[in-house]
Amino acid sequence: MAEENAISKRILEFCTRFDISIPDLQKRAGLSYSTLRATLAGASIPKLMTILKICDGLQITLDEFFDSQLFES
């Protein structure tokens, strides 16, 4: 469950940093509401393609996304 929590926290960090709402990120990333909500809730480990779409929506690279102490443990 730690991976899901780290992913969710990281998404929320970037949304806060860039002042992007969750519905806006959903549209920018081209994801369904249920996929993004499940990812944020930690209900499932998202596929790499989902994380890439989120990165595209946030306009960051995959390296930037995972460049966090959240993923070191």
Coordinates of N, CA and C in Angstrom, one line a residue:
M1 N 0.8 -1.2 0.0 CA 0.0 0.0 0.0 C 0.9 1.3 0.0
A2 N 2.1 1.1 0.4 CA 3.0 2.3 0.5 C 3.2 3.0 -0.9
E3 N 3.3 2.1 -2.0 CA 3.5 2.7 -3.3 C 2.3 3.5 -3.7
E4 N 1.1 3.0 -3.5 CA -0.1 3.8 -3.9 C -0.2 5.1 -3.1
N5 N 0.2 5.1 -1.8 CA 0.1 6.3 -1.0 C 1.1 7.3 -1.5
A6 N 2.3 6.9 -1.9 CA 3.4 7.7 -2.4 C 3.0 8.4 -3.7
I7 N 2.4 7.6 -4.6 CA 1.9 8.1 -5.9 C 0.8 9.1 -5.7
S8 N -0.1 8.8 -4.8 CA -1.2 9.8 -4.5 C -0.7 11.1 -3.9
K9 N 0.2 11.0 -3.0 CA 0.8 12.1 -2.3 C 1.5 13.0 -3.4
R10 N 2.3 12.3 -4.3 CA 3.0 13.0 -5.3 C 2.1 13.8 -6.2
I11 N 1.1 13.1 -6.7 CA 0.1 13.8 -7.6 C -0.5 15.0 -6.9
L12 N -0.9 14.9 -5.7 CA -1.5 16.0 -4.9 C -0.5 17.1 -4.7
E13 N 0.8 16.8 -4.5 CA 1.9 17.8 -4.3 C 1.9 18.6 -5.6
F14 N 2.0 18.0 -6.7 CA 2.1 18.7 -8.0 C 0.8 19.5 -8.3
C15 N -0.3 19.0 -8.0 CA -1.6 19.7 -8.2 C -1.6 21.0 -7.3
T16 N -1.1 20.9 -6.1 CA -1.0 22.0 -5.2 C 0.0 23.0 -5.8
R17 N 1.2 22.5 -6.1 CA 2.2 23.4 -6.6 C 1.8 24.2 -7.9
F18 N 1.1 23.5 -8.8 CA 0.7 24.1 -10.0 C -0.7 24.7 -10.0
D19 N -1.4 24.6 -8.9 CA -2.7 25.1 -8.7 C -3.7 24.5 -9.7
I20 N -3.6 23.1 -9.8 CA -4.5 22.4 -10.7 C -5.4 21.5 -9.9
S21 N -6.7 21.6 -10.2 CA -7.7 20.9 -9.5 C -7.7 19.4 -10.0
I22 N -8.3 18.5 -9.3 CA -8.3 17.1 -9.7 C -9.2 17.0 -11.0
P23 N -10.3 17.6 -11.1 CA -11.1 17.5 -12.4 C -10.3 18.1 -13.5
D24 N -9.5 19.2 -13.3 CA -8.7 19.7 -14.4 C -7.6 18.8 -14.8
L25 N -6.9 18.1 -13.8 CA -5.9 17.2 -14.1 C -6.5 16.0 -14.9
Q26 N -7.7 15.6 -14.5 CA -8.3 14.4 -15.2 C -8.5 14.8 -16.7
K27 N -8.9 16.0 -17.0 CA -9.1 16.4 -18.4 C -7.8 16.5 -19.1
R28 N -6.8 17.2 -18.4 CA -5.5 17.4 -19.0 C -4.8 16.1 -19.3
A29 N -5.0 15.1 -18.4 CA -4.3 13.8 -18.6 C -5.1 12.8 -19.5
G30 N -6.4 13.2 -19.8 CA -7.2 12.3 -20.6 C -7.5 11.0 -19.9
L31 N -7.8 11.1 -18.6 CA -8.1 9.9 -17.8 C -9.6 9.9 -17.4
S32 N -10.1 8.8 -17.2 CA -11.5 8.7 -16.7 C -11.5 9.1 -15.2
Y33 N -12.6 9.6 -14.8 CA -12.8 10.0 -13.4 C -12.5 8.8 -12.5
S34 N -13.0 7.7 -12.8 CA -12.8 6.5 -11.9 C -11.3 6.1 -11.8
T35 N -10.6 6.2 -12.9 CA -9.2 5.8 -12.9 C -8.4 6.8 -12.0
L36 N -8.6 8.1 -12.2 CA -7.9 9.0 -11.3 C -8.3 8.9 -9.9
R37 N -9.5 8.8 -9.6 CA -10.0 8.7 -8.2 C -9.4 7.4 -7.6
A38 N -9.4 6.3 -8.3 CA -8.9 5.0 -7.7 C -7.4 5.2 -7.4
T39 N -6.7 5.9 -8.3 CA -5.2 6.2 -8.1 C -5.0 7.0 -6.9
L40 N -5.8 8.1 -6.7 CA -5.7 9.0 -5.6 C -6.1 8.3 -4.3
A41 N -7.0 7.4 -4.4 CA -7.5 6.7 -3.2 C -6.6 5.6 -2.7
G42 N -5.6 5.2 -3.6 CA -4.8 4.1 -3.3 C -5.4 2.8 -3.4
A43 N -6.5 2.8 -4.2 CA -7.3 1.5 -4.4 C -6.6 0.5 -5.3
S44 N -5.7 1.1 -6.1 CA -4.9 0.2 -7.0 C -3.6 0.8 -7.3
I45 N -2.7 0.0 -7.7 CA -1.4 0.6 -8.2 C -1.6 0.9 -9.7
P46 N -1.4 2.2 -10.1 CA -1.7 2.5 -11.5 C -0.6 2.0 -12.4
K47 N -1.0 1.7 -13.6 CA -0.1 1.3 -14.7 C 0.8 2.4 -15.0
L48 N 1.9 2.1 -15.6 CA 2.9 3.1 -16.0 C 2.3 4.1 -17.0
M49 N 1.4 3.6 -17.9 CA 0.8 4.5 -18.9 C -0.1 5.5 -18.2
T50 N -0.7 5.1 -17.1 CA -1.6 6.1 -16.3 C -0.7 7.1 -15.7
I51 N 0.5 6.7 -15.1 CA 1.4 7.7 -14.5 C 1.9 8.6 -15.6
L52 N 2.2 8.1 -16.8 CA 2.7 8.9 -17.9 C 1.7 9.9 -18.3
K53 N 0.4 9.5 -18.4 CA -0.6 10.5 -18.7 C -0.8 11.6 -17.7
I54 N -0.6 11.2 -16.4 CA -0.7 12.2 -15.3 C 0.5 13.1 -15.5
C55 N 1.7 12.6 -15.8 CA 2.8 13.5 -16.0 C 2.6 14.4 -17.1
D56 N 2.0 13.9 -18.2 CA 1.7 14.8 -19.3 C 0.7 15.9 -18.9
G57 N -0.3 15.5 -18.1 CA -1.3 16.5 -17.7 C -0.7 17.5 -16.8
L58 N 0.3 17.2 -16.0 CA 1.0 18.1 -15.1 C 2.1 18.8 -15.8
Q59 N 2.4 18.4 -17.0 CA 3.5 18.9 -17.9 C 4.9 18.8 -17.1
I60 N 5.1 17.5 -16.7 CA 6.4 17.2 -16.0 C 6.8 15.9 -16.6
T61 N 8.1 15.6 -16.4 CA 8.7 14.3 -16.9 C 8.4 13.2 -15.8
L62 N 8.6 12.0 -16.3 CA 8.5 10.8 -15.4 C 9.6 10.9 -14.3
D63 N 10.8 11.4 -14.7 CA 11.9 11.6 -13.7 C 11.5 12.6 -12.7
E64 N 10.9 13.7 -13.1 CA 10.5 14.7 -12.1 C 9.4 14.1 -11.1
F65 N 8.5 13.3 -11.7 CA 7.5 12.7 -10.8 C 8.1 11.9 -9.7
F66 N 9.0 11.0 -10.1 CA 9.6 10.1 -9.1 C 10.8 10.6 -8.4
D67 N 11.2 11.9 -8.6 CA 12.3 12.5 -7.9 C 11.8 13.0 -6.6
S68 N 11.6 12.1 -5.6 CA 11.0 12.5 -4.3 C 11.4 11.5 -3.3
Q69 N 11.6 11.9 -2.1 CA 11.9 11.0 -1.0 C 10.8 10.0 -0.7
L70 N 9.6 10.3 -1.2 CA 8.5 9.4 -1.0 C 8.8 8.0 -1.6
F71 N 9.6 8.0 -2.7 CA 9.8 6.7 -3.4 C 11.1 6.1 -3.0
E72 N 11.8 6.6 -2.0 CA 13.1 6.0 -1.6 C 13.0 4.9 -0.6
S73 N 11.8 4.7 0.1 CA 11.7 3.7 1.1 C 11.0 2.4 0.5

